[in-house]
Short mmCIF file of C-alpha atoms and ligand atoms in Angstrom, two decimals:
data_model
loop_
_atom_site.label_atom_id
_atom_site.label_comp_id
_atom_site.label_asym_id
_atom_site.label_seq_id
_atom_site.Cartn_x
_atom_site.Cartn_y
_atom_site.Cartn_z
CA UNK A 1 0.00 0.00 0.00
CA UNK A 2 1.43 3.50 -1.47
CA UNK A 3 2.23 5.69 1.60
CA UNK A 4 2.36 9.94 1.66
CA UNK A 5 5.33 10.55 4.51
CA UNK A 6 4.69 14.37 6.30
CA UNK A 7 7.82 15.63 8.02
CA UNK A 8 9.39 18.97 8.97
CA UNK A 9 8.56 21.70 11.48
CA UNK A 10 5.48 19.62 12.52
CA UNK A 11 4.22 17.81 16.20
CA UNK A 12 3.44 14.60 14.89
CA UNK A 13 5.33 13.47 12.06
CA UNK A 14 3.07 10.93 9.90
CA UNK A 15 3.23 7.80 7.40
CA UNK A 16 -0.12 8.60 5.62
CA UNK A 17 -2.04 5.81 3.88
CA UNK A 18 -5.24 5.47 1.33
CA UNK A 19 -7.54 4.29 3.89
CA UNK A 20 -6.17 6.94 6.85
CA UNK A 21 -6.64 9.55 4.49
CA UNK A 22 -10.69 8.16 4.11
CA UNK A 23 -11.41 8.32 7.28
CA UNK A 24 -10.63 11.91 8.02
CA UNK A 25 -13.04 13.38 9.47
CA UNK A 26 -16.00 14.85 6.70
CA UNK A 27 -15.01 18.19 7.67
CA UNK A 28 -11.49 17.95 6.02
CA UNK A 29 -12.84 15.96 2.94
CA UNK A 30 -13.17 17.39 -0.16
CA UNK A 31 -15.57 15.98 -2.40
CA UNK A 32 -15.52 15.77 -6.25
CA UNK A 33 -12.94 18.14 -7.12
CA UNK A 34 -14.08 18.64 -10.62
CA UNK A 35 -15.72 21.56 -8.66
CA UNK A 36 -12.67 23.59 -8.84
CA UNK A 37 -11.37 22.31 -11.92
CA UNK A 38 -13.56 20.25 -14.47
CA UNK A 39 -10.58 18.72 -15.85
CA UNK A 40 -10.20 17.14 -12.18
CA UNK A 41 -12.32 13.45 -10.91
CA UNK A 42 -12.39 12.66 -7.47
CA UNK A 43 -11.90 12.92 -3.41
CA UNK A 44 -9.53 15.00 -1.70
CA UNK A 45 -8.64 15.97 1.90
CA UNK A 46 -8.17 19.87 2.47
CA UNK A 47 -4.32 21.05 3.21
CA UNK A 48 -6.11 22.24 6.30
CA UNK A 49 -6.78 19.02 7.33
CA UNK A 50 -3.38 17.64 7.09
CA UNK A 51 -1.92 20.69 9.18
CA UNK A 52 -4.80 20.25 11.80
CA UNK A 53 -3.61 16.11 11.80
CA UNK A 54 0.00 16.60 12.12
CA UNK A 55 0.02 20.14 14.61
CA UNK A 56 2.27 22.73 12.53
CA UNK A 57 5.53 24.12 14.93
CA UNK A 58 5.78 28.13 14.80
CA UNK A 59 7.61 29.64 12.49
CA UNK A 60 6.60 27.49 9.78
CA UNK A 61 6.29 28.88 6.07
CA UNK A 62 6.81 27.04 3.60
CA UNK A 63 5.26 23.55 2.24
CA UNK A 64 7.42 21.07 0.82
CA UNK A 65 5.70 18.99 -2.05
CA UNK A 66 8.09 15.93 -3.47
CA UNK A 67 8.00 13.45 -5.71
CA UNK A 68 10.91 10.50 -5.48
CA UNK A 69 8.86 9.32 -8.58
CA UNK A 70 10.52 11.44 -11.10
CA UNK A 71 12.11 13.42 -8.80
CA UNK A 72 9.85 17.05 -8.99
CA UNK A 73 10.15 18.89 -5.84
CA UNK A 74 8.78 22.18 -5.09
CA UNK A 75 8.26 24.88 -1.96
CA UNK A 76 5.80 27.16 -1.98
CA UNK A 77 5.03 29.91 0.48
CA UNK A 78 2.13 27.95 2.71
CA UNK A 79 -0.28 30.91 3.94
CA UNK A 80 -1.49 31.47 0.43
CA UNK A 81 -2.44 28.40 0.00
CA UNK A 82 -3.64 26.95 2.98
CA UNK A 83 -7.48 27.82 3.06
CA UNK A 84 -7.67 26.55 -0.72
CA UNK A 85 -5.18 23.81 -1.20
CA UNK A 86 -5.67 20.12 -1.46
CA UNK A 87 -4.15 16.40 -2.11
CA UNK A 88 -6.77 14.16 -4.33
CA UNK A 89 -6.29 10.54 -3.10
CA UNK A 90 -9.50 8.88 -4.38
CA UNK A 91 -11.34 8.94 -7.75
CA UNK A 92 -14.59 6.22 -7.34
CA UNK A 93 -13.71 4.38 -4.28
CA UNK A 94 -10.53 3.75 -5.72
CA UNK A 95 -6.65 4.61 -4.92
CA UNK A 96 -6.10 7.97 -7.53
CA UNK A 97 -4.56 6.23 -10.28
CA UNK A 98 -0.80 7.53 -11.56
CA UNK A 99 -1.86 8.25 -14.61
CA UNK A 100 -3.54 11.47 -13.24
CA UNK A 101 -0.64 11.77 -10.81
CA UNK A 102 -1.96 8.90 -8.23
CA UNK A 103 -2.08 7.87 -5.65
CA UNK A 104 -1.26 11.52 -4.05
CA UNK A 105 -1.71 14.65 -5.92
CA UNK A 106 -1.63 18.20 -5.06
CA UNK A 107 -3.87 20.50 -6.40
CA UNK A 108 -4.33 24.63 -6.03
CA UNK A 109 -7.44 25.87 -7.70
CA UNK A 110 -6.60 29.03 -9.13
CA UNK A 111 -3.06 28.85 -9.79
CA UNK A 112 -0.93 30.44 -12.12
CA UNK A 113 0.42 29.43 -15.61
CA UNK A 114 3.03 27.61 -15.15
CA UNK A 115 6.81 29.56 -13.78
CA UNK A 116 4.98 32.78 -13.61
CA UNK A 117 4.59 32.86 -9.68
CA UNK A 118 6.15 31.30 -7.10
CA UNK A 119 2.64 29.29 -7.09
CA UNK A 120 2.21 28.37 -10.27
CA UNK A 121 0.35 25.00 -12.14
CA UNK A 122 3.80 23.21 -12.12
CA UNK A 123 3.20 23.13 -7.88
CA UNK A 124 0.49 20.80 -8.39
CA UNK A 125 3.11 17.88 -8.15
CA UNK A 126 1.87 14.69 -9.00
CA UNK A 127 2.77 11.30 -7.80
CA UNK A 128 3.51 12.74 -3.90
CA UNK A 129 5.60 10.74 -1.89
CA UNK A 130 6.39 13.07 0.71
CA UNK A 131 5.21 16.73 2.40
CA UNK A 132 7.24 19.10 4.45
CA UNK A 133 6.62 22.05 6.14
CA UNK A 134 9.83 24.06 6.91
CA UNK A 135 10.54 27.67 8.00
CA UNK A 136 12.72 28.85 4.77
CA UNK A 137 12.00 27.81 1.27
CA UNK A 138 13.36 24.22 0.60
CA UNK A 139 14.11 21.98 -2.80
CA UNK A 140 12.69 23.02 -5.81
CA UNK A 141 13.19 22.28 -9.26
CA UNK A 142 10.44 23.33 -11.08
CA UNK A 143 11.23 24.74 -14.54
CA UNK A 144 12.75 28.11 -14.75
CA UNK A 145 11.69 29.19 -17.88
CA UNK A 146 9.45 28.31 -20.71
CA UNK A 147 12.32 25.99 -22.54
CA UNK A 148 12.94 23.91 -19.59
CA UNK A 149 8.69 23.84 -18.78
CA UNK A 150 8.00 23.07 -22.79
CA UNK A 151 11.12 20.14 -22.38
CA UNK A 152 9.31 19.10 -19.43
CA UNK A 153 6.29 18.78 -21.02
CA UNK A 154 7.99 17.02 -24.01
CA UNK A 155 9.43 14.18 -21.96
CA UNK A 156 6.20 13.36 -20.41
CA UNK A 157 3.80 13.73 -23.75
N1 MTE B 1 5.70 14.88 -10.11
C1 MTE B 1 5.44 15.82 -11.05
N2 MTE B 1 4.44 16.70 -10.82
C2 MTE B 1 4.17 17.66 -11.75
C3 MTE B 1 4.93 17.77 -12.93
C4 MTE B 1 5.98 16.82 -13.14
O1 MTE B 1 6.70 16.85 -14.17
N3 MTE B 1 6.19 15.86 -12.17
N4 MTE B 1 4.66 18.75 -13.86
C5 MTE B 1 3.90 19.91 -13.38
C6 MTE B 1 3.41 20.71 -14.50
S1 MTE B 1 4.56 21.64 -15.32
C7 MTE B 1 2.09 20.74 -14.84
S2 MTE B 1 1.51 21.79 -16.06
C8 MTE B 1 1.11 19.86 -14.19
C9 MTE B 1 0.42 19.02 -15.24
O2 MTE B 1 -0.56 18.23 -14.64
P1 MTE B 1 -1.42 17.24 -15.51
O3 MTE B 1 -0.49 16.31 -16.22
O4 MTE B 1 -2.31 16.53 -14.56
O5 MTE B 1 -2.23 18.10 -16.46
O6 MTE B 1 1.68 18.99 -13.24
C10 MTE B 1 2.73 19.53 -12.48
N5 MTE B 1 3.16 18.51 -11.51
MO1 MO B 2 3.23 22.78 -16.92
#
C-alpha cells in the first residue's frame, strides 16, 4: 500500500495511507474536485486538514511537495495556499490512479500558468511521496523558464 510521509517543522510526524486519508473526518474531505477544476475526478482531503492532523511548529512557512517518482520537488510559500489547497487521493472508491498523478496529488485551484509565480500549475506535483513544512524555502526544481517547462512537457507527452 502507497504511503504519503509528512515531516518537517510539525508535532506529529506521519506515514499517511489510502484508507487513513478516508477516514478523516467529513469536515477535512473534499468531495468531487471537478468543482474547482472540471478537468479534475475525485476525493480530496483539504491542506487544512493535514496541518490540523499533524500540529504545525511556529515559524513554519513554507510547504514542501516531493516526488521520489521522477524526482519534482517544489516549496511554496504555505499561507497562500492553505485555506484553498488540497491532495486528491481517491477517484470512485478507488486509490487515484498515476496516470492522473496517483495515488497523491496536489492540487491549487486558481493557480498560475506555469513559472509565472512562485505558485504556479507546475506546484500541483503529482505522484507525492512526501510533504514538508519548513521555516525557509526548501528543494525546488520546477522549470525556470518556458524551454525547460515546454522540455518538461515534451518528456512526459
Ligand atoms: N511529479 C510531477 N508533478 C508535476 C509535474 C511533473 O513533471 N512531475 N509537472 C507539473 C506541471 S509543469 C504541470 S503543467 C502539471 C500538469 O498536470 P497534468 O499532467 O495533470 O495536467 O503537473 C505539475 N506537476
Ligand atoms: Mo506545466
Amino acid at each position: 500500500m502507497a504511503s504519503l510521509r509528512i515531516t518537517g517543522e510539525i508535532e506529529q510526524p506521519q506515514e499517511v495511507t489510502y484508507e487513513q486519508l478516508a477516514a478523516l473526518p467529513g469536515e477535512y474531505q473534499v468531495n468531487d474536485v471537478s468543482r474547482f477544476d472540471p478537468k479534475r475526478q475525485g476525493d480530496a482531503v483539504s491542506l487544512t486538514g493535514l496541518v490540523q492532523w499533524v500540529g504545525l511548529k511556529p515559524g513554519v512557512q513554507y510547504l514542501g511537495l516531493h516526488s521520489s517518482t521522477d524526482d519534482f520537488h517544489a516549496s511554496i510559500p504555505l499561507a497562500p495556499i492553505l485555506q484553498q489547497a488540497f491532495l486528491i487521493y481517491r477517484v470512485n472508491g478507488q486509490p487515484l490512479d498515476a496516470k492522473v498523478g496517483g495515488p497523491f496529488r496536489f492540487y491549487i485551484p486558481n493557480h498560475q500558468a506555469c513559472h509565472t509565480s512562485e505558485i504556479d500549475e507546475c506546484a500541483n506535483v503529482k505522484f507525492v511521496d512526501h510533504i514538508e513544512f519548513t521555516q525557509a524555502k526548501g528543494w525546488d526544481n520546477r522549470p525556470h523558464d518556458e524551454a525547460q517547462h515546454a522540455d518538461l512537457h515534451a518528456r512526459q507527452a
